[in-house]
Amino acid sequence: MLKNKKGQTAIEYMLLLTTVVAIVLIGFRKYLPEINEASNIYYNRVVPGILGAPPRCGDDCCDEFEALDGGSRCPTDCFSKPMCS
């Protein structure tokens, strides 16, 4: 009689584990897109603070900073286009 209860306990634990895994996977499926979107928004807000402003080269405008050193800092803007303010 004791032998049968051990087998029943193992099956109960396997069913419990299967239920928990199913609930977790369903939760991931539901909340993962929301978490992904929130992390992208956070990343886009934090990156300029860490890396600084994006480079100005390539904006079709040669300003004073890009024109330093004879325009060598941004040759695509300064050698082919006039200075802009």
CSV table of N, CA and C in Angstrom, one decimal:
chain,number,residue,atom,x,y,z
A,1,MET,N,0.8,-1.2,0.0
A,1,MET,CA,0.0,0.0,0.0
A,1,MET,C,0.9,1.3,0.0
A,2,LEU,N,2.0,1.3,0.7
A,2,LEU,CA,2.9,2.4,0.8
A,2,LEU,C,3.6,2.6,-0.6
A,3,LYS,N,3.8,1.5,-1.3
A,3,LYS,CA,4.5,1.6,-2.6
A,3,LYS,C,3.6,2.4,-3.6
A,4,ASN,N,2.3,2.2,-3.6
A,4,ASN,CA,1.4,2.9,-4.5
A,4,ASN,C,1.4,4.4,-4.2
A,5,LYS,N,1.5,4.8,-3.0
A,5,LYS,CA,1.4,6.2,-2.6
A,5,LYS,C,2.7,7.0,-3.1
A,6,LYS,N,3.8,6.3,-3.2
A,6,LYS,CA,5.0,6.9,-3.7
A,6,LYS,C,4.9,7.2,-5.2
A,7,GLY,N,4.3,6.3,-5.9
A,7,GLY,CA,4.1,6.6,-7.3
A,7,GLY,C,3.1,7.7,-7.5
A,8,GLN,N,2.1,7.7,-6.7
A,8,GLN,CA,1.0,8.7,-6.8
A,8,GLN,C,1.6,10.1,-6.5
A,9,THR,N,2.5,10.2,-5.5
A,9,THR,CA,3.1,11.4,-5.2
A,9,THR,C,4.0,11.9,-6.3
A,10,ALA,N,4.8,11.1,-7.0
A,10,ALA,CA,5.6,11.5,-8.1
A,10,ALA,C,4.8,12.0,-9.2
A,11,ILE,N,3.7,11.4,-9.5
A,11,ILE,CA,2.8,11.8,-10.6
A,11,ILE,C,2.2,13.2,-10.2
A,12,GLU,N,1.8,13.3,-9.0
A,12,GLU,CA,1.2,14.6,-8.6
A,12,GLU,C,2.2,15.7,-8.7
A,13,TYR,N,3.5,15.5,-8.3
A,13,TYR,CA,4.5,16.5,-8.5
A,13,TYR,C,4.8,16.8,-10.0
A,14,MET,N,4.7,15.8,-10.8
A,14,MET,CA,4.9,16.1,-12.3
A,14,MET,C,3.8,16.9,-12.8
A,15,LEU,N,2.5,16.6,-12.4
A,15,LEU,CA,1.4,17.4,-12.9
A,15,LEU,C,1.5,18.8,-12.3
A,16,LEU,N,1.9,19.0,-11.1
A,16,LEU,CA,2.1,20.3,-10.5
A,16,LEU,C,3.1,21.1,-11.3
A,17,LEU,N,4.2,20.5,-11.6
A,17,LEU,CA,5.3,21.1,-12.3
A,17,LEU,C,4.8,21.5,-13.7
A,18,THR,N,4.1,20.6,-14.4
A,18,THR,CA,3.6,20.9,-15.7
A,18,THR,C,2.6,22.1,-15.7
A,19,THR,N,1.8,22.1,-14.7
A,19,THR,CA,0.9,23.2,-14.6
A,19,THR,C,1.6,24.6,-14.4
A,20,VAL,N,2.6,24.6,-13.5
A,20,VAL,CA,3.4,25.8,-13.3
A,20,VAL,C,4.1,26.2,-14.5
A,21,VAL,N,4.7,25.3,-15.2
A,21,VAL,CA,5.4,25.6,-16.5
A,21,VAL,C,4.4,26.2,-17.5
A,22,ALA,N,3.3,25.6,-17.6
A,22,ALA,CA,2.3,26.1,-18.6
A,22,ALA,C,1.8,27.5,-18.2
A,23,ILE,N,1.6,27.8,-17.0
A,23,ILE,CA,1.2,29.1,-16.5
A,23,ILE,C,2.3,30.2,-16.8
A,24,VAL,N,3.6,29.8,-16.6
A,24,VAL,CA,4.7,30.7,-16.8
A,24,VAL,C,4.8,31.0,-18.3
A,25,LEU,N,4.7,29.9,-19.2
A,25,LEU,CA,4.8,30.1,-20.6
A,25,LEU,C,3.7,31.0,-21.2
A,26,ILE,N,2.5,30.8,-20.7
A,26,ILE,CA,1.4,31.7,-21.1
A,26,ILE,C,1.6,33.1,-20.7
A,27,GLY,N,2.1,33.3,-19.5
A,27,GLY,CA,2.5,34.6,-19.0
A,27,GLY,C,3.5,35.3,-19.8
A,28,PHE,N,4.5,34.5,-20.2
A,28,PHE,CA,5.6,35.1,-21.1
A,28,PHE,C,5.0,35.5,-22.4
A,29,ARG,N,4.1,34.7,-23.0
A,29,ARG,CA,3.5,35.0,-24.3
A,29,ARG,C,2.7,36.3,-24.2
A,30,LYS,N,2.0,36.5,-23.1
A,30,LYS,CA,1.1,37.6,-22.9
A,30,LYS,C,1.9,38.9,-22.6
A,31,TYR,N,2.9,38.8,-21.7
A,31,TYR,CA,3.6,40.0,-21.2
A,31,TYR,C,4.9,40.3,-21.9
A,32,LEU,N,5.5,39.4,-22.7
A,32,LEU,CA,6.7,39.6,-23.3
A,32,LEU,C,6.7,40.8,-24.3
A,33,PRO,N,5.7,40.9,-25.2
A,33,PRO,CA,5.6,42.1,-26.1
A,33,PRO,C,5.6,43.4,-25.3
A,34,GLU,N,4.8,43.5,-24.2
A,34,GLU,CA,4.8,44.7,-23.4
A,34,GLU,C,6.1,45.0,-22.8
A,35,ILE,N,6.8,44.0,-22.3
A,35,ILE,CA,8.1,44.2,-21.7
A,35,ILE,C,9.1,44.6,-22.7
A,36,ASN,N,9.0,44.0,-23.9
A,36,ASN,CA,9.9,44.4,-25.0
A,36,ASN,C,9.8,45.9,-25.4
A,37,GLU,N,8.5,46.3,-25.5
A,37,GLU,CA,8.2,47.7,-25.9
A,37,GLU,C,8.7,48.6,-24.8
A,38,ALA,N,8.5,48.3,-23.5
A,38,ALA,CA,9.0,49.2,-22.4
A,38,ALA,C,10.5,49.2,-22.4
A,39,SER,N,11.2,48.1,-22.7
A,39,SER,CA,12.6,48.2,-22.6
A,39,SER,C,13.2,49.0,-23.8
A,40,ASN,N,12.5,48.9,-25.0
A,40,ASN,CA,12.9,49.7,-26.1
A,40,ASN,C,12.7,51.2,-25.8
A,41,ILE,N,11.7,51.6,-25.2
A,41,ILE,CA,11.4,53.0,-24.8
A,41,ILE,C,12.5,53.5,-23.9
A,42,TYR,N,12.8,52.6,-22.8
A,42,TYR,CA,13.8,53.0,-21.9
A,42,TYR,C,15.2,53.1,-22.5
A,43,TYR,N,15.5,52.2,-23.4
A,43,TYR,CA,16.8,52.2,-24.1
A,43,TYR,C,16.9,53.5,-24.9
A,44,ASN,N,15.9,53.9,-25.7
A,44,ASN,CA,15.9,55.0,-26.5
A,44,ASN,C,16.1,56.3,-25.7
A,45,ARG,N,15.6,56.3,-24.4
A,45,ARG,CA,15.7,57.5,-23.6
A,45,ARG,C,17.1,57.6,-22.9
A,46,VAL,N,17.7,56.4,-22.7
A,46,VAL,CA,18.9,56.4,-21.9
A,46,VAL,C,20.2,56.5,-22.8
A,47,VAL,N,20.1,56.0,-24.0
A,47,VAL,CA,21.3,56.0,-24.9
A,47,VAL,C,21.9,57.4,-25.1
A,48,PRO,N,21.1,58.4,-25.4
A,48,PRO,CA,21.7,59.7,-25.6
A,48,PRO,C,22.4,60.2,-24.4
A,49,GLY,N,22.0,59.9,-23.2
A,49,GLY,CA,22.7,60.3,-22.0
A,49,GLY,C,24.0,59.6,-21.8
A,50,ILE,N,24.1,58.4,-22.3
A,50,ILE,CA,25.4,57.6,-22.2
A,50,ILE,C,26.3,57.9,-23.4
A,51,LEU,N,25.8,57.9,-24.6
A,51,LEU,CA,26.7,58.1,-25.7
A,51,LEU,C,26.8,59.5,-26.2
A,52,GLY,N,25.9,60.4,-25.8
A,52,GLY,CA,25.9,61.8,-26.2
A,52,GLY,C,25.0,61.9,-27.5
A,53,ALA,N,25.0,63.1,-28.0
A,53,ALA,CA,24.2,63.4,-29.2
A,53,ALA,C,24.7,62.6,-30.4
A,54,PRO,N,23.8,62.3,-31.3
A,54,PRO,CA,24.3,61.6,-32.5
A,54,PRO,C,25.2,62.5,-33.4
A,55,PRO,N,26.0,62.0,-34.2
A,55,PRO,CA,26.9,62.9,-35.0
A,55,PRO,C,26.1,63.7,-36.0
A,56,ARG,N,26.6,64.9,-36.2
A,56,ARG,CA,25.9,65.8,-37.1
A,56,ARG,C,26.3,65.7,-38.5
A,57,CYS,N,27.3,64.9,-38.8
A,57,CYS,CA,27.8,64.7,-40.1
A,57,CYS,C,26.7,64.0,-40.9
A,58,GLY,N,26.4,64.4,-42.1
A,58,GLY,CA,25.5,63.8,-43.0
A,58,GLY,C,24.1,64.5,-43.0
A,59,ASP,N,24.0,65.7,-42.4
A,59,ASP,CA,22.8,66.4,-42.3
A,59,ASP,C,22.6,67.4,-43.4
A,60,ASP,N,23.5,67.4,-44.4
A,60,ASP,CA,23.5,68.3,-45.6
A,60,ASP,C,23.7,69.7,-45.1
A,61,CYS,N,24.4,69.9,-44.1
A,61,CYS,CA,24.7,71.3,-43.6
A,61,CYS,C,26.1,71.3,-42.9
A,62,CYS,N,26.9,72.2,-43.3
A,62,CYS,CA,28.3,72.3,-42.8
A,62,CYS,C,28.3,73.5,-41.8
A,63,ASP,N,28.3,73.1,-40.5
A,63,ASP,CA,28.4,74.2,-39.5
A,63,ASP,C,29.8,74.4,-39.0
A,64,GLU,N,30.0,75.3,-38.1
A,64,GLU,CA,31.3,75.7,-37.6
A,64,GLU,C,32.2,74.5,-37.1
A,65,PHE,N,31.5,73.6,-36.3
A,65,PHE,CA,32.2,72.5,-35.8
A,65,PHE,C,32.7,71.6,-36.9
A,66,GLU,N,31.9,71.3,-37.9
A,66,GLU,CA,32.3,70.4,-38.9
A,66,GLU,C,33.3,71.0,-39.9
A,67,ALA,N,33.3,72.3,-39.9
A,67,ALA,CA,34.2,73.0,-40.8
A,67,ALA,C,35.6,73.2,-40.2
A,68,LEU,N,35.8,72.8,-39.0
A,68,LEU,CA,37.2,72.9,-38.4
A,68,LEU,C,38.1,72.0,-39.1
A,69,ASP,N,39.4,72.3,-39.1
A,69,ASP,CA,40.4,71.5,-39.8
A,69,ASP,C,40.2,71.5,-41.3
A,70,GLY,N,39.6,72.5,-41.9
A,70,GLY,CA,39.4,72.6,-43.3
A,70,GLY,C,38.3,71.7,-43.8
A,71,GLY,N,37.4,71.3,-42.9
A,71,GLY,CA,36.2,70.5,-43.3
A,71,GLY,C,36.5,69.0,-43.2
A,72,SER,N,37.6,68.6,-42.6
A,72,SER,CA,38.0,67.2,-42.6
A,72,SER,C,37.2,66.4,-41.6
A,73,ARG,N,36.5,67.1,-40.7
A,73,ARG,CA,35.7,66.4,-39.7
A,73,ARG,C,34.4,65.8,-40.4
A,74,CYS,N,34.0,66.4,-41.4
A,74,CYS,CA,32.8,66.0,-42.1
A,74,CYS,C,32.9,66.3,-43.6
A,75,PRO,N,33.7,65.5,-44.3
A,75,PRO,CA,33.9,65.8,-45.7
A,75,PRO,C,32.6,65.7,-46.6
A,76,THR,N,31.7,64.9,-46.2
A,76,THR,CA,30.5,64.8,-47.1
A,76,THR,C,29.6,66.0,-47.0
A,77,ASP,N,29.7,66.8,-45.9
A,77,ASP,CA,28.9,68.0,-45.8
A,77,ASP,C,29.7,69.2,-46.3
A,78,CYS,N,30.9,69.3,-45.9
A,78,CYS,CA,31.7,70.5,-46.0
A,78,CYS,C,32.4,70.7,-47.4
A,79,PHE,N,32.7,69.6,-48.1
A,79,PHE,CA,33.4,69.8,-49.3
A,79,PHE,C,32.4,70.0,-50.5
A,80,SER,N,31.2,69.5,-50.3
A,80,SER,CA,30.3,69.6,-51.5
A,80,SER,C,29.1,70.6,-51.3
A,81,LYS,N,29.0,71.1,-50.1
A,81,LYS,CA,27.8,72.0,-49.8
A,81,LYS,C,28.3,73.3,-49.2
A,82,PRO,N,27.6,74.4,-49.3
A,82,PRO,CA,28.0,75.7,-48.7
A,82,PRO,C,27.7,75.6,-47.2
A,83,MET,N,28.4,76.5,-46.5
A,83,MET,CA,28.2,76.7,-45.1
A,83,MET,C,26.7,77.1,-44.8
A,84,CYS,N,26.2,76.6,-43.7
A,84,CYS,CA,24.8,77.0,-43.3
A,84,CYS,C,24.9,77.4,-41.8
A,85,SER,N,23.9,78.1,-41.4
A,85,SER,CA,24.0,78.5,-40.0
A,85,SER,C,23.3,77.6,-39.0
